[in-house]
Coordinates of C-alpha atoms in Angstrom, one line a residue:
M17 CA -0.3 0.1 0.1
S18 CA 1.4 3.3 -1.0
D19 CA -0.2 5.0 1.8
A20 CA 1.5 3.5 4.9
I21 CA -1.2 2.7 7.6
K22 CA -1.0 1.1 11.2
H23 CA -3.3 -1.7 11.4
E24 CA -4.5 -5.1 12.9
C25 CA -2.0 -6.4 16.0
G26 CA -0.8 -10.0 16.2
I27 CA -1.2 -13.1 18.3
A28 CA 0.5 -16.1 18.9
M29 CA -0.4 -18.9 21.7
I30 CA 1.2 -22.3 22.3
R31 CA -0.1 -24.9 25.2
L32 CA 2.0 -27.9 25.3
R33 CA 0.0 -30.9 26.3
K34 CA 2.9 -33.4 27.6
P35 CA 5.3 -32.7 30.0
P36 CA 8.6 -30.9 29.5
Q37 CA 10.6 -33.8 29.5
Y38 CA 8.7 -35.1 26.4
Y39 CA 9.7 -32.2 24.3
I40 CA 13.3 -32.9 25.3
D41 CA 13.4 -36.4 24.7
K42 CA 11.7 -36.1 21.4
Y43 CA 13.3 -33.0 20.0
G44 CA 16.6 -32.9 21.7
T45 CA 15.8 -29.2 23.3
A46 CA 14.5 -27.7 26.4
A47 CA 13.8 -25.1 23.7
F48 CA 10.9 -26.7 21.9
A49 CA 8.2 -24.1 22.6
S50 CA 9.9 -20.8 22.8
T51 CA 11.4 -21.5 19.2
R52 CA 8.2 -22.1 17.5
L53 CA 6.8 -19.3 19.3
Y54 CA 9.5 -17.2 18.1
V55 CA 8.6 -18.4 14.3
L56 CA 5.1 -18.0 15.0
M57 CA 5.9 -14.3 15.9
Q58 CA 8.3 -13.5 13.3
K59 CA 6.2 -14.9 10.9
Q60 CA 3.3 -12.4 11.9
I61 CA 5.9 -9.3 11.9
N62 CA 3.9 -7.5 9.2
R63 CA 1.1 -7.0 11.9
G64 CA 3.0 -5.4 14.8
Q65 CA 6.6 -3.2 15.0
D66 CA 6.0 -1.1 17.6
G67 CA 6.4 -3.3 20.0
A68 CA 6.4 -7.3 21.0
G69 CA 5.4 -9.1 24.4
V70 CA 5.8 -12.7 25.4
A71 CA 4.3 -14.5 28.2
N72 CA 4.8 -17.6 30.2
V73 CA 2.7 -19.7 32.6
K74 CA 3.9 -22.7 34.6
I75 CA 1.1 -25.5 35.5
D76 CA 0.9 -26.8 39.0
T77 CA 4.2 -25.2 40.5
K78 CA 4.9 -25.4 44.6
P79 CA 4.3 -22.4 46.6
G80 CA 7.1 -19.8 46.6
T81 CA 8.0 -20.8 43.1
R82 CA 7.8 -18.1 40.6
Y83 CA 5.0 -19.3 38.1
I84 CA 4.4 -16.3 35.7
S85 CA 7.1 -14.5 33.7
R86 CA 7.1 -12.0 30.7
Y87 CA 9.1 -9.8 28.7
R88 CA 7.6 -7.0 26.7
S89 CA 9.8 -4.4 24.4
I90 CA 9.7 -1.1 22.1
E91 CA 13.0 -2.1 20.9
P92 CA 13.4 -1.8 16.8
S93 CA 13.7 -5.2 16.2
A94 CA 11.5 -6.3 19.6
V95 CA 10.9 -10.0 18.8
N96 CA 14.4 -10.7 18.4
Y97 CA 15.4 -8.7 21.6
I98 CA 12.8 -10.3 23.6
F99 CA 13.8 -14.1 22.5
D100 CA 17.4 -13.3 23.1
K101 CA 16.7 -12.5 26.9
I102 CA 14.5 -15.5 27.0
N103 CA 17.5 -17.9 25.5
R104 CA 19.8 -16.2 28.2
K105 CA 17.3 -18.2 30.6
Y106 CA 18.4 -21.6 28.9
K107 CA 22.4 -20.2 29.1
K108 CA 21.7 -19.4 32.8
A109 CA 20.6 -23.0 33.3
K110 CA 23.6 -24.4 32.0
K111 CA 26.0 -22.2 34.0
I112 CA 23.9 -23.1 37.8
G113 CA 22.8 -26.6 36.9
G114 CA 25.8 -28.3 34.7
H115 CA 25.2 -29.2 31.6
D116 CA 22.9 -32.4 32.4
A117 CA 20.3 -29.1 33.3
L118 CA 19.4 -28.6 29.8
T119 CA 18.0 -32.2 29.5
D120 CA 15.9 -32.3 32.6
G121 CA 12.8 -30.7 32.3
N122 CA 11.7 -31.0 35.8
W123 CA 14.5 -29.0 37.2
L124 CA 14.4 -26.5 34.5
K125 CA 10.7 -25.9 35.5
E126 CA 11.4 -25.7 39.0
N127 CA 14.2 -23.2 38.3
I128 CA 14.1 -21.5 35.1
A129 CA 12.0 -19.0 33.8
F130 CA 9.9 -19.3 30.6
T131 CA 10.0 -23.3 30.6
G132 CA 6.2 -23.3 31.4
E133 CA 3.3 -25.0 29.4
V134 CA 1.7 -22.2 28.3
W135 CA 3.0 -19.3 25.9
L136 CA 1.2 -16.4 24.9
G137 CA 3.3 -14.0 22.1
H138 CA 1.5 -10.4 20.9
L139 CA 2.9 -7.9 17.9
R140 CA 1.6 -4.4 18.6
Y141 CA 0.9 -1.8 16.0
G142 CA 0.1 1.3 18.4
T143 CA -2.9 2.9 16.1
H144 CA -3.7 5.6 18.3
G145 CA -1.8 6.9 21.6
E146 CA 1.8 6.8 22.7
N147 CA 3.8 3.8 22.2
S148 CA 5.8 2.8 25.5
I149 CA 6.3 -0.4 27.1
E150 CA 3.3 -0.1 29.1
T151 CA 1.1 0.0 26.1
C152 CA 2.9 -3.7 25.1
H153 CA 0.6 -6.6 25.5
P154 CA 0.1 -9.0 27.3
F155 CA -1.0 -7.0 30.0
L156 CA -1.3 -8.8 33.7
K157 CA -3.5 -8.6 36.1
Q158 CA -2.1 -10.2 38.9
N159 CA -3.3 -11.3 42.4
N160 CA -2.2 -14.1 45.4
W161 CA -4.5 -16.7 44.5
R162 CA -3.3 -18.4 41.4
S163 CA -6.8 -18.8 39.4
R164 CA -7.3 -15.4 39.8
N165 CA -4.2 -13.9 37.5
L166 CA -5.3 -13.2 34.3
V167 CA -2.7 -12.5 31.2
M168 CA -4.1 -11.2 28.1
A169 CA -3.3 -9.8 24.9
G170 CA -5.3 -9.1 21.8
N171 CA -5.8 -7.7 18.5
F172 CA -8.8 -5.6 18.7
N173 CA -10.5 -2.3 19.1
M174 CA -13.7 -1.6 21.0
T175 CA -16.1 1.0 20.1
N176 CA -18.0 1.5 23.3
V177 CA -15.0 1.9 26.0
E178 CA -16.9 4.8 27.6
E179 CA -19.8 2.3 28.2
L180 CA -17.4 -0.4 29.5
F181 CA -15.6 2.0 31.8
D182 CA -19.2 2.8 33.1
K183 CA -20.1 -0.3 34.1
L184 CA -16.7 -1.3 35.8
V185 CA -17.3 1.8 38.1
Q186 CA -21.0 0.8 38.9
L187 CA -19.2 -2.3 39.8
G188 CA -17.3 -0.5 42.6
Q189 CA -13.7 -0.8 40.2
H190 CA -11.5 1.7 40.3
P191 CA -9.9 1.7 36.5
K192 CA -6.4 3.1 36.4
E193 CA -6.9 4.0 32.7
K194 CA -9.6 4.7 30.2
T195 CA -8.7 2.4 27.5
D196 CA -10.1 -0.6 25.7
T197 CA -7.3 -3.1 26.9
V198 CA -7.3 -2.0 30.3
T199 CA -11.3 -1.9 30.6
V200 CA -11.5 -5.2 28.7
M201 CA -9.2 -6.6 31.4
E202 CA -10.7 -5.7 34.3
K203 CA -14.3 -6.6 32.8
I204 CA -13.0 -10.5 32.2
G205 CA -11.1 -10.4 35.4
H206 CA -14.2 -9.5 37.4
F207 CA -16.0 -12.1 36.1
L208 CA -12.9 -14.7 36.7
D209 CA -13.0 -13.7 40.5
E210 CA -16.8 -14.2 40.5
E211 CA -16.2 -17.5 39.1
N212 CA -13.4 -18.2 41.8
Q213 CA -15.9 -17.0 44.5
R214 CA -18.7 -19.0 43.2
I215 CA -16.7 -22.5 43.1
F216 CA -15.4 -21.4 46.8
D217 CA -18.9 -20.7 48.0
K218 CA -19.8 -24.2 46.4
Y219 CA -17.3 -26.2 48.5
K220 CA -16.3 -24.3 51.8
H221 CA -18.3 -26.5 54.1
Q222 CA -16.6 -29.8 52.6
F223 CA -12.8 -29.1 52.0
S224 CA -10.2 -26.6 53.4
N225 CA -9.4 -23.8 51.7
E226 CA -6.5 -25.2 50.6
Q227 CA -8.2 -28.2 49.3
I228 CA -10.5 -25.8 47.9
T229 CA -8.1 -24.0 46.1
Q230 CA -7.3 -27.0 43.9
V231 CA -10.7 -28.0 43.5
I232 CA -11.3 -24.3 41.9
E233 CA -8.1 -24.7 39.3
D234 CA -9.7 -27.9 38.6
E235 CA -13.1 -26.5 38.1
L236 CA -13.0 -23.3 36.6
D237 CA -15.2 -22.8 33.7
M238 CA -13.9 -20.4 31.5
A239 CA -16.6 -20.7 28.7
R240 CA -19.2 -19.1 31.5
I241 CA -16.6 -16.7 32.5
L242 CA -16.3 -15.0 28.7
R243 CA -20.3 -15.4 28.4
R244 CA -20.4 -12.9 31.2
S245 CA -17.9 -10.5 30.1
C246 CA -18.1 -10.3 26.6
R247 CA -22.0 -9.1 26.2
D248 CA -21.2 -6.0 26.8
F249 CA -18.7 -5.4 24.4
D250 CA -18.8 -3.6 20.9
G251 CA -16.2 -4.0 18.5
G252 CA -13.7 -6.2 16.8
Y253 CA -11.5 -8.6 18.6
A254 CA -9.6 -11.8 18.5
M255 CA -8.3 -11.8 22.7
A256 CA -6.2 -14.7 23.7
G257 CA -5.9 -15.1 27.7
I258 CA -3.6 -17.3 30.3
V259 CA -5.2 -17.7 33.5
G260 CA -2.6 -18.7 36.2
N261 CA -3.8 -22.1 37.0
G262 CA -3.0 -22.7 33.5
S263 CA -6.1 -22.5 31.8
A264 CA -6.2 -20.7 28.6
F265 CA -8.9 -19.0 26.0
V266 CA -8.9 -17.2 22.7
V267 CA -12.3 -15.5 21.8
R268 CA -13.5 -13.7 18.5
D269 CA -16.4 -11.2 18.2
P270 CA -19.5 -12.3 16.8
S271 CA -19.0 -10.8 13.4
G272 CA -15.7 -12.8 13.3
I273 CA -13.9 -9.0 12.1
R274 CA -10.8 -10.0 13.2
P275 CA -8.9 -13.7 12.6
A276 CA -8.1 -16.1 14.5
Y277 CA -6.8 -19.6 13.3
Y278 CA -5.5 -22.9 15.6
Y279 CA -4.3 -26.4 15.2
A280 CA -4.0 -29.3 17.9
D281 CA -2.9 -32.4 18.2
D282 CA -1.7 -34.8 20.9
E283 CA 1.5 -32.4 21.6
V284 CA 0.3 -28.9 21.3
I285 CA -2.6 -26.5 20.9
V286 CA -1.5 -23.5 18.7
V287 CA -3.4 -20.2 17.6
A288 CA -2.4 -17.4 15.7
S289 CA -3.9 -14.4 13.7
E290 CA -2.4 -16.0 10.4
K291 CA -2.7 -19.5 8.8
P292 CA 0.9 -19.5 7.4
A293 CA 2.9 -18.6 10.4
I294 CA 1.2 -22.1 11.9
K295 CA 2.4 -23.6 8.9
S296 CA 6.0 -22.3 9.0
A297 CA 6.3 -22.8 12.6
F298 CA 5.0 -26.5 12.8
N299 CA 5.1 -27.7 9.2
I300 CA 1.5 -29.2 8.6
N301 CA -0.9 -29.4 6.0
F302 CA -2.8 -26.4 6.2
N303 CA -6.2 -27.8 6.0
S304 CA -5.2 -29.1 9.7
I305 CA -5.7 -25.2 10.5
K306 CA -9.2 -24.5 11.9
E307 CA -10.8 -20.9 12.0
I308 CA -12.3 -20.3 15.5
Q309 CA -15.8 -19.3 14.7
P310 CA -17.6 -15.9 15.1
G311 CA -18.6 -15.2 18.8
H312 CA -16.6 -18.6 19.9
A313 CA -14.0 -19.2 22.2
L314 CA -11.2 -22.0 22.0
V315 CA -11.1 -22.9 25.6
I316 CA -8.0 -24.4 26.6
N317 CA -8.6 -26.2 30.3
K318 CA -6.1 -26.6 32.7
D319 CA -5.9 -30.4 32.2
G320 CA -4.4 -29.7 28.4
S321 CA -8.4 -30.7 26.8
Y322 CA -9.8 -28.1 24.5
A323 CA -13.1 -27.8 23.1
E324 CA -14.5 -24.6 20.7
S325 CA -17.6 -23.1 22.8
E326 CA -20.0 -20.5 21.5
I327 CA -19.7 -17.5 23.6
M328 CA -22.3 -15.1 22.1
P329 CA -24.7 -15.6 19.2
A330 CA -22.9 -15.4 16.0
R331 CA -23.6 -12.8 13.4
E332 CA -23.7 -12.3 9.8
K333 CA -19.5 -12.6 9.1
K334 CA -17.8 -9.6 8.3
S335 CA -14.5 -11.0 8.6
C336 CA -12.1 -7.7 7.6
S337 CA -11.7 -7.5 4.1
F338 CA -8.5 -5.4 4.4
E339 CA -6.6 -8.9 5.6
R340 CA -7.3 -10.4 2.0
I341 CA -6.2 -7.2 0.3
Y342 CA -3.3 -6.0 2.1
F343 CA -2.6 -7.3 5.6
S344 CA -2.0 -11.0 6.1
R345 CA 0.7 -12.2 4.2
G346 CA -0.1 -13.3 0.4
T347 CA 1.4 -17.1 1.6
D348 CA -2.0 -18.1 2.4
P349 CA -3.2 -20.2 -0.3
N350 CA -6.6 -18.4 -0.4
I351 CA -5.5 -15.2 0.1
Y352 CA -2.8 -15.6 -2.3
Q353 CA -5.7 -16.7 -5.0
E354 CA -8.0 -13.9 -3.8
R355 CA -5.5 -11.3 -4.2
K356 CA -4.9 -12.6 -8.3
N357 CA -8.5 -12.3 -8.7
L358 CA -8.7 -8.9 -7.5
G359 CA -6.2 -7.9 -9.9
K360 CA -8.2 -9.9 -12.8
A361 CA -11.4 -8.4 -12.0
L362 CA -10.0 -4.8 -13.0
I363 CA -9.6 -5.9 -16.6
P364 CA -13.1 -4.5 -18.2
Q365 CA -12.8 -1.1 -16.5
I366 CA -8.6 -0.9 -17.6
L367 CA -9.2 -1.8 -21.1
K368 CA -11.9 1.1 -21.3
A369 CA -9.4 3.4 -19.8
I370 CA -6.8 2.8 -22.1
D371 CA -9.1 2.7 -25.1
F372 CA -8.0 -1.1 -25.7
D373 CA -4.7 0.3 -26.9
L374 CA -2.5 -2.8 -25.8
K375 CA 0.3 -2.2 -27.9
N376 CA 0.9 1.2 -26.2
T377 CA 0.2 0.4 -22.8
V378 CA 3.0 -0.7 -19.9
F379 CA 1.7 -2.4 -16.8
S380 CA 3.6 -2.4 -13.8
Y381 CA 2.8 -2.4 -9.6
I382 CA 3.7 0.0 -6.8
P383 CA 5.9 -2.2 -4.7
N384 CA 5.9 -4.8 -3.2
T385 CA 2.4 -5.9 -1.8
A386 CA 0.6 -5.3 -4.8
E387 CA 2.7 -8.0 -7.1
T388 CA 0.4 -10.9 -6.4
A389 CA -2.9 -8.3 -7.8
F390 CA -0.3 -7.5 -10.4
L391 CA -0.2 -11.0 -11.3
G392 CA -3.3 -11.3 -11.7
M393 CA -4.0 -8.2 -13.4
I394 CA -1.8 -9.7 -16.1
E395 CA -3.2 -12.9 -16.5
G396 CA -6.8 -11.1 -17.1
L397 CA -5.2 -9.7 -19.8
E398 CA -3.7 -13.0 -21.1
D399 CA -6.8 -14.1 -20.9
Y400 CA -8.2 -11.5 -22.8
L401 CA -6.4 -11.8 -25.8
A402 CA -6.9 -15.4 -25.8
A403 CA -10.4 -14.7 -26.4
K404 CA -9.5 -12.4 -29.0
R405 CA -7.6 -14.8 -30.6
R406 CA -10.4 -17.5 -30.6
E407 CA -12.8 -14.8 -31.9
V408 CA -10.6 -14.7 -35.2
F409 CA -9.5 -18.3 -35.3
V410 CA -12.1 -20.6 -34.1
D411 CA -15.1 -18.0 -34.5
G412 CA -13.9 -16.8 -37.7
K413 CA -14.5 -12.9 -36.8
P414 CA -12.4 -10.4 -38.6
H415 CA -9.4 -8.8 -37.8
M416 CA -8.4 -5.6 -39.1
G417 CA -4.5 -5.8 -37.7
D418 CA -1.5 -8.2 -38.4
L419 CA -2.7 -11.8 -37.6
D420 CA 1.1 -13.2 -36.7
E421 CA 1.2 -10.0 -34.3
L422 CA -2.1 -11.2 -33.0
L423 CA -0.6 -14.2 -31.9
S424 CA 2.5 -12.7 -30.7
F425 CA 1.3 -10.1 -28.8
R426 CA 2.1 -10.4 -25.0
P427 CA 1.2 -7.5 -22.7
R428 CA 4.3 -5.2 -22.0
V429 CA 5.3 -5.9 -18.5
E430 CA 7.9 -3.6 -16.3
K431 CA 9.4 -2.8 -13.2
L432 CA 8.8 0.9 -13.1
V433 CA 8.7 1.9 -9.6
S434 CA 11.2 0.7 -6.9
K435 CA 11.7 2.7 -3.0
D436 CA 15.0 4.2 -2.8
V437 CA 15.5 3.2 0.9
K438 CA 18.6 5.6 1.1
L439 CA 16.4 8.5 1.5
R440 CA 15.4 9.7 4.5
T441 CA 12.8 12.5 5.0
F442 CA 12.7 12.8 8.6
I443 CA 16.2 14.5 8.5
A444 CA 15.2 17.7 6.4
N445 CA 13.3 20.9 7.6
D446 CA 9.8 21.3 6.7
E447 CA 10.9 23.2 3.6
D448 CA 12.6 20.9 1.8
R449 CA 10.8 17.8 2.7
D450 CA 8.2 17.7 -0.3
S451 CA 11.1 17.9 -2.5
I452 CA 12.7 14.7 -0.8
V453 CA 9.5 13.1 -0.8
A454 CA 9.2 13.6 -4.3
N455 CA 12.2 11.4 -4.7
V456 CA 11.6 8.6 -2.4
Y457 CA 10.5 6.7 -5.3
D458 CA 12.7 5.9 -8.0
T459 CA 12.2 4.6 -11.5
T460 CA 13.4 2.9 -14.8
Y461 CA 14.3 4.9 -17.2
E462 CA 14.0 4.7 -21.2
V463 CA 11.1 1.8 -21.5
I464 CA 8.5 4.2 -22.3
K465 CA 8.0 5.7 -25.9
T466 CA 7.7 9.6 -24.8
G467 CA 4.4 10.8 -25.4
V468 CA 2.9 7.7 -26.9
D469 CA 2.6 5.3 -23.7
T470 CA 0.1 4.5 -21.3
L471 CA 1.3 3.5 -17.8
V472 CA -0.9 1.2 -15.6
V473 CA 0.4 1.0 -12.1
I474 CA -1.7 -1.0 -9.6
D475 CA -1.7 -0.6 -6.1
D476 CA -3.3 -2.2 -3.2
S477 CA -5.3 0.4 -2.1
I478 CA -5.6 4.4 -2.0
V479 CA -6.4 5.5 1.3
R480 CA -5.4 9.4 1.6
G481 CA -3.7 9.5 -1.7
T482 CA -0.6 12.1 -0.4
T483 CA 1.7 9.6 -1.6
L484 CA 0.8 9.5 -4.9
E485 CA 0.2 13.4 -5.0
K486 CA 3.5 13.5 -3.6
S487 CA 5.6 11.3 -5.0
I488 CA 4.6 8.3 -7.2
L489 CA 2.9 10.7 -9.8
T490 CA 5.8 12.9 -9.8
T491 CA 8.2 10.0 -10.6
L492 CA 5.9 8.6 -12.9
D493 CA 6.0 11.5 -14.8
K494 CA 9.4 11.8 -15.2
L495 CA 9.0 9.1 -17.9
N496 CA 7.2 11.3 -20.1
P497 CA 4.0 9.3 -20.7
K498 CA 1.0 10.5 -22.3
R499 CA -1.2 9.0 -19.7
I500 CA -0.7 7.8 -16.2
I501 CA -3.2 5.2 -14.7
I502 CA -3.4 4.4 -11.1
V503 CA -5.5 1.4 -10.4
S504 CA -6.6 0.3 -6.9
S505 CA -7.2 -3.3 -6.1
A506 CA -9.3 -2.1 -3.3
P507 CA -12.7 0.4 -3.9
Q508 CA -12.8 3.8 -2.4
I509 CA -12.8 4.2 1.2
R510 CA -15.0 6.2 2.1
F511 CA -15.5 5.8 6.1
P512 CA -13.9 5.3 9.3
D513 CA -12.5 2.3 10.3
C514 CA -13.0 1.4 14.3
Y515 CA -12.1 -1.9 14.9
G516 CA -8.5 -2.0 14.6
I517 CA -7.2 -0.1 11.3
D518 CA -5.5 3.6 11.7
M519 CA -8.2 5.2 9.7
S520 CA -10.7 6.9 12.0
R521 CA -10.2 10.9 10.6
M522 CA -12.8 11.4 7.8
K523 CA -11.0 14.6 6.6
E524 CA -7.9 12.3 5.6
F525 CA -9.7 10.3 3.0
V526 CA -9.0 11.0 -0.2
A527 CA -12.6 9.9 -1.0
F528 CA -14.0 12.2 1.2
R529 CA -11.8 15.2 0.0
A530 CA -13.3 14.6 -3.5
A531 CA -16.9 14.3 -2.5
L532 CA -16.5 17.6 -0.4
A533 CA -14.9 19.5 -3.6
L534 CA -17.9 18.0 -5.7
L535 CA -20.4 19.2 -3.2
N536 CA -18.5 22.7 -3.2
E537 CA -18.8 22.7 -7.1
R538 CA -22.5 21.7 -7.5
K539 CA -23.5 24.2 -4.6
I540 CA -25.2 21.4 -2.6
S541 CA -22.5 22.1 0.3
N542 CA -25.5 22.3 2.8
T543 CA -25.8 18.6 2.1
L544 CA -22.7 18.7 5.0
D545 CA -25.0 20.7 7.4
Q546 CA -27.9 18.5 6.9
V547 CA -25.7 15.1 7.6
Y548 CA -24.0 17.1 10.8
E549 CA -27.2 18.3 12.3
A550 CA -28.6 14.3 12.1
C551 CA -25.5 13.3 13.4
L552 CA -26.1 15.7 16.3
S553 CA -29.9 15.2 17.0
A554 CA -29.5 11.0 17.1
P555 CA -25.9 10.3 18.4
Y556 CA -27.1 6.8 19.2
S557 CA -28.9 6.3 15.8
T558 CA -28.2 2.9 14.1
E559 CA -28.3 4.9 10.9
N560 CA -25.1 6.0 9.1
F561 CA -26.3 9.6 8.1
V562 CA -22.7 10.3 6.9
K563 CA -23.8 8.1 3.4
G564 CA -25.5 10.8 2.6
V565 CA -22.3 12.8 1.7
Y566 CA -21.5 11.0 -0.8
S567 CA -25.4 9.9 -2.1
A568 CA -25.8 12.2 -4.8
F569 CA -22.5 11.1 -6.7
T570 CA -21.6 7.9 -8.6
D571 CA -18.5 6.2 -7.9
D572 CA -16.9 7.3 -11.5
E573 CA -17.5 10.9 -10.4
I574 CA -15.6 10.3 -7.2
S575 CA -12.8 8.5 -8.9
E576 CA -12.5 11.6 -11.5
K577 CA -12.4 14.1 -8.7
I578 CA -9.5 12.2 -7.1
S579 CA -7.8 11.9 -10.2
E580 CA -8.1 15.7 -10.2
I581 CA -7.2 16.2 -6.6
V582 CA -3.6 14.0 -6.3
T583 CA -2.6 15.6 -10.1
K584 CA -0.2 18.3 -9.3
E585 CA 0.0 21.5 -11.4
D586 CA 3.1 20.5 -13.2
I587 CA 2.1 17.0 -14.1
K588 CA 2.3 16.8 -17.9
A589 CA 0.5 13.5 -18.4
E590 CA -3.1 12.9 -18.0
V591 CA -4.0 11.1 -14.9
I592 CA -6.8 8.4 -14.2
I593 CA -7.6 6.6 -11.3
I594 CA -9.8 3.6 -11.1
Y595 CA -11.2 1.5 -8.0
Q596 CA -12.3 -1.8 -7.6
T597 CA -15.9 -2.1 -7.3
V598 CA -17.7 -3.5 -4.2
D599 CA -19.3 -6.0 -5.9
N600 CA -16.0 -7.4 -7.4
L601 CA -14.6 -7.3 -4.1
H602 CA -17.2 -9.6 -2.4
K603 CA -16.8 -11.9 -5.7
C604 CA -13.5 -12.3 -5.3
C605 CA -13.2 -12.5 -1.3
P606 CA -16.8 -14.3 -0.8
D607 CA -16.0 -15.4 3.1
H608 CA -14.9 -12.2 4.1
L609 CA -17.3 -9.6 3.3
G610 CA -16.3 -6.7 6.1
D611 CA -16.8 -3.6 3.7
W612 CA -17.7 -1.1 6.3
Y613 CA -14.8 1.3 5.0
F614 CA -16.1 1.1 1.5
T615 CA -19.8 0.9 1.9
G616 CA -20.7 2.3 5.5
N617 CA -22.5 -0.6 6.5
Y618 CA -20.9 -1.7 9.8
P619 CA -21.1 -4.9 11.6
T620 CA -22.1 -3.4 14.8
T621 CA -24.2 -0.3 16.2
G622 CA -20.9 1.4 17.8
G623 CA -19.5 1.2 14.2
V624 CA -22.4 3.0 13.5
R625 CA -22.0 5.6 16.4
V626 CA -18.6 6.2 15.2
V627 CA -19.2 6.7 11.9
N628 CA -21.6 9.6 12.5
K629 CA -19.2 10.9 15.8
S630 CA -16.7 10.9 13.4
F631 CA -18.3 13.5 11.0
V632 CA -19.4 15.6 14.0
N633 CA -15.5 15.5 14.8
F634 CA -14.5 17.2 11.7
M635 CA -17.4 19.6 11.4
E636 CA -16.1 20.9 14.4
D637 CA -12.8 20.6 13.6
K638 CA -11.9 18.5 16.3
N639 CA -8.7 16.0 15.1
V640 CA -9.4 12.9 17.7
R641 CA -10.5 9.5 17.2
A642 CA -14.4 9.1 17.6
Y643 CA -13.9 6.3 19.7

């Protein structure tokens, strides 16, 4: 994506189902779990580079023994930094316990940190707020009773933080922060405490307190806790947690907005945000990896048994389509094919824009994640040419050109744009920064016919349009083409996201800026006041009033105005912007229909409130997020 945006975090969990000694004997290492968690996290590094964290819980340790360990970091290479520290624990074991210590699972568990059975890792992209060690997951809620401790990490944003905060206050709590992470953990922690108390009251006349502690750990009902906790949540979430007794869970929102996958065999239970990470870490068949269903939780009990339980009634599945377009790694075979299909679906629009003149058109992409869509686009062109040949040679339709050329013609494909990593815009003052930004991308010269060729360059998505305006179009224009066509494999982004992507301010969207310009040109800018009044008069409405900003215009009219906005006066070539259609997006990604940023159709009521509030913030010139 040429417009860099921060987005959804990543989670990784491993639960060992055998005693520690089993893995040492079978795999020849005490670092079986930590090594595989490292791979799980590195293979999801695309999901978060602001920070990382790892927690480990030991099951059934003796009193007086530390059983929860945690490292967090905001170092530039946070994952490597954390696992370097964990690896030092194994070096320490050898130093204090001798060479044989690394082959003694029980000794390691009793004496060395990060040798427990349950592991939880997190990769953070901070979409809002500060980036500090305190904002890194996993978070820890501590208690002197083992089964009341809670470690949590997640990929989520809640749209109703104020409501959740108020409910905690009504319960008598005094939360230290008004953030979704803290409120969610405290909410689950509250019902974890109540579940402990429920079991205690059930057995208090049958066992001693010491005995009841063990009974509580064995009978803890995580599904019940999550059902009571999650009923007030509004947002997109895939949240993972470990209780101090060793129970664990991963719970997913009822619309399936945020992704979560798992694999289980008799040795391990593994959870991650992306399937390729599990595939890489454990070298298993993709078909063995399952998706946690919307509204369900994968609950892992202290004894290692597990089940997927319904926590909230599932709604229509609206998993984030941006995962398929851009965020998730394209090594997932389904995502790879979907991205190719997205490129192929654009062919009719592209052919129309170039007047079907393939001979004088060069195709390329903006590095690097758009490459797969680019391959699909080229496949689509090949299919088009094959159909034309079939019409002439099989169906006998007339052809005005040279038949040999028709047989041999191939689309002209070039690598035109590459990023010059040596240029650093942050070292420049404000006056010089724009001129440096314009040169961040480099291009390949002497492959374009001056004033004749059309350039077609595909991108994953065009969010703000600033990189196009300040850099890419300037770079491409230096090649002196007749026309530059920028193709987005995603539809126009018109509405803010509130479920984990850094797209929350209306005025930053180039599609919104285009709509404002059209309203002004057609002298119907009073539409803004009408939408504003509707948002103010019904702040809890389930109707997205902001759709009214776009309702007077076709998709093509918005695209044409975007083309004007991103084209600076000194650009000589004609510039055309083409966007994917929403219908084609759904056809290409039929199982991932979350499209609220394109259509304004939010899967939760909180999402609708956020978009209306975001518009109010725009009208009142408040540069803050709406949730």
